[in-house]
Amino acid sequence: MGEPGTKEPLSLEELEASSNLRTGRKHVLSILVENKSGVLTRIAGLFARRGFNIDTLTVGPTEDEQISRVTLTVDGALHPIDQVTKQLHKLINVLKIRDLEPADTVARELALFKVAADGVQRGELMQIAEIFRGKVVDVTKRAVIIEVTGTTDKIEAFENMVRPFGLIEMMRTGEIAISRGRSET
Amino acid sequence: MRAVDALMECLKAEGVDVVFGLPGGANLPTYDAFVDGGIRHILVRHEAGGGHAAEGYAKATGKVGVAFATSGPGATNLMTPITDAMMDSVPVVFITGQVRTELLGTDGFQEADTIGITMPVVKHSFMIQHPQELPRAIHEAFHIARTGRPGPVLVDIPQDLSRAEIDYEPVSDVRLPGYQPRLEGNQKQIRQAAKALAAAQRPVIYAGGGVVNANASEELTEFVRSDRFPVTCTLMGLGAYPAPDQQWLGMLGMHGTRAANYAMDEADLICAVGARFDDRITGKLSEFAPRAKFIHIDVDPAEISKNVPAHIPIVGDAKHVLAKLIVEYRAIGADPARLEAWWSRIDGWRQKYPLAYEDSADAEIKPQYMVQALFEATGGEAIITSDVGQHQMWAAQYYDFPEPRRWVNSGGLGTMGFGLPAAMGAAVGCPDRLVCCIAGDGSVQMNAQELATCAQNNIPIKVFIMNNGYLGMVRQWQELFWDGRYSHVDMGEFPDFVKLAEAYGVTGMRLEDKRTLVDDMKRAIAIDGPVLVDVRVTREENTYPMIPAGQAAREMVG
């Protein structure tokens, strides 16, 4: 042992690399950007040239008209999220990035399903929609359009349920997400 | 005043003393403003020459370089310099003309989507959409180019907006809420780094171009000498630590010294400063420095743990962080004696594997000797620029750089044709210094047109062509890795460089005798004005030592 006040020698063996390279889960990145022309192209271009895949992407205004919010989901099993966010931070128009913790986040997606439905099937389809708290927004002789809001899992579950009826078209917005509690996302 | 007149005022406010460029239709208003603008403009012969000249100026002086081009082909000709500046973190502001706003998106004459094309290779870019925005955009462009990790910034100005009248008021601030580079470094992390260094038995300091960019040479030198730390520099970092020196291992990487590469291979702690673990350094990543822990100091957080996971990451610029690291390290009072065994190992490699080549017995000029002769002829005092290939590696190996900003080359992008215009820019920026370009006979032809610019403006660069009549590095790879099947690497005896020089109004010389080479070079250097020297060297000489691409440092050959 050294004299009092002498620093302990630090052993190199105990040093560990902060290597959170692959987290193995889906990440929702909430990104505030300056509302300037070309911002989305810069983000999309960055992902393309670094070989990162975007699973979903939504863009919209915020309460401040100078600032837009981009919400995108990335697969942390395929990409080093740390590197993705650091590269995003280098874009001058990117103001803030949050990698949202799933437990502290409310995430929602809107989907529209156009399903084949003649008279016989329609009742059953309506029941399923109700269970999922979906809304029928259009009915014609041969098809109905159902609106569903929820998490990605719920929408995928609904898709599996209605597919056997004859899924003509499906449209999904991609997730938006907001942090729980009083603090800002 | 017109927006372009305000542009001239902005350039002056940024301290710009010279710009490089070429006019065209879309930037006619800008060029009209140059007439009374009070800014020195050097007319180049190709926009790529202007872009590389701005890079050479920036690398040699540490100030922001500026290059102008017109729309369409003018702008696309800047692609290589912009990309080069991005890869090597060179602060350059590129200002391009654009077609009138009413023509945007119509495939108008000389229209190219300059912002779109350059987006992947700029640090940032500005498309001017209102003439009133121009002054602020220019100042923000300079701020972004020179701060943090430096890089290229492009400003694209539609012709009609550039001639529009604006109310100009000097801009004294920048508003970039999304851009706040961290320079200082986390004190706790720095303390951890100091402790790790004190505990290391086999440390190596690995310094890169970031040390040069941060003007942190003195701090690096003091830090290295605060103990008996072995130090090696990347191609971009040469000169950051004064060579030669007892603690200097030489350059590392693909054509680095064995001592440097073997030391990295056996190190227990590597302290990277302003370096980015490029594949030319690491070779096979999975076998790179297998026993080492890593301290990584960089102003760009995205570089840390990008290729090699860092154990002690420190975000900050080399100057600030090293200054603090020196204080922390000295406070520990580590015992230099612990490094005795490490140094005897390193000295063993140095003695066994010095940089060496088999010299000729007669008049034949070996390319390595050519570099040594130039070192002697210049007293080691010149700013040296180079192109890309064998000559570049030999220049890096055999010309010792005693201080930073003496070595100007294209490292990341590996741009042939960089050296001559870069020398031109360096000479304009440093008129009191001798500037020599060590060029390849293949490379030099890619921007030889700038000899006219040098002649017209009496820019006294001395270009020494290492002429082996081959695209030498490609020939070497074909010889070593493609069974000697030479495919389109023989350049023959074309052109006659002496006549080419004379046609451009530049003094031309041909040197073929080793015995008088140093004196002949001195003679060339003494000539007033630009000189092009055709030095005939051994045709099939290989650059050694070498780590074959994708292999480990242990696998060095030659």
XYZ file of C-alpha atoms in Angstrom, chain A residues 7 10 12-13 15-19 21 34 37-38 41-42 49 83 86-87 90-95, chain B residues 119-120 124-125 129 144 149 177-179 192 195-196 199-200 268 293 300-302 304 306 309-311:
50
model
C -2.947 7.462 -5.820
C -5.007 1.474 -11.591
C -5.180 -2.122 -16.830
C -6.887 -5.503 -16.600
C -10.542 -1.557 -17.733
C -13.488 -2.465 -19.891
C -14.495 -1.059 -23.225
C -17.857 0.656 -23.201
C -18.925 -1.537 -26.011
C -22.236 -2.098 -30.038
C -34.371 22.667 -37.316
C -34.945 22.559 -46.328
C -33.027 19.353 -46.896
C -32.520 14.259 -47.007
C -29.498 14.715 -44.771
C -24.275 5.810 -46.806
C -22.701 5.045 -33.707
C -23.340 9.986 -32.822
C -23.407 10.295 -36.592
C -22.955 15.551 -36.381
C -25.668 16.934 -38.642
C -25.713 20.656 -37.960
C -29.520 20.918 -38.145
C -30.073 18.141 -35.598
C -30.807 19.724 -32.233
C -24.470 16.328 -49.328
C -22.657 13.095 -48.381
C -22.522 21.204 -43.888
C -23.988 23.166 -46.793
C -33.068 30.960 -50.734
C -18.464 25.407 -39.052
C -13.443 18.687 -36.383
C -28.075 25.684 -31.716
C -27.409 22.187 -33.095
C -23.650 22.689 -33.349
C -8.455 7.907 -15.530
C -3.709 6.581 -14.149
C -3.858 4.025 -16.920
C 0.122 1.715 -14.840
C 1.080 0.736 -18.390
C -0.679 -3.038 -23.359
C -6.467 -1.241 -23.893
C -15.449 14.055 -32.988
C -17.415 11.743 -30.661
C -18.448 9.571 -33.613
C -14.570 7.089 -30.672
C -16.285 3.499 -34.365
C -13.930 0.064 -28.871
C -12.329 2.545 -26.486
C -11.726 1.745 -22.814
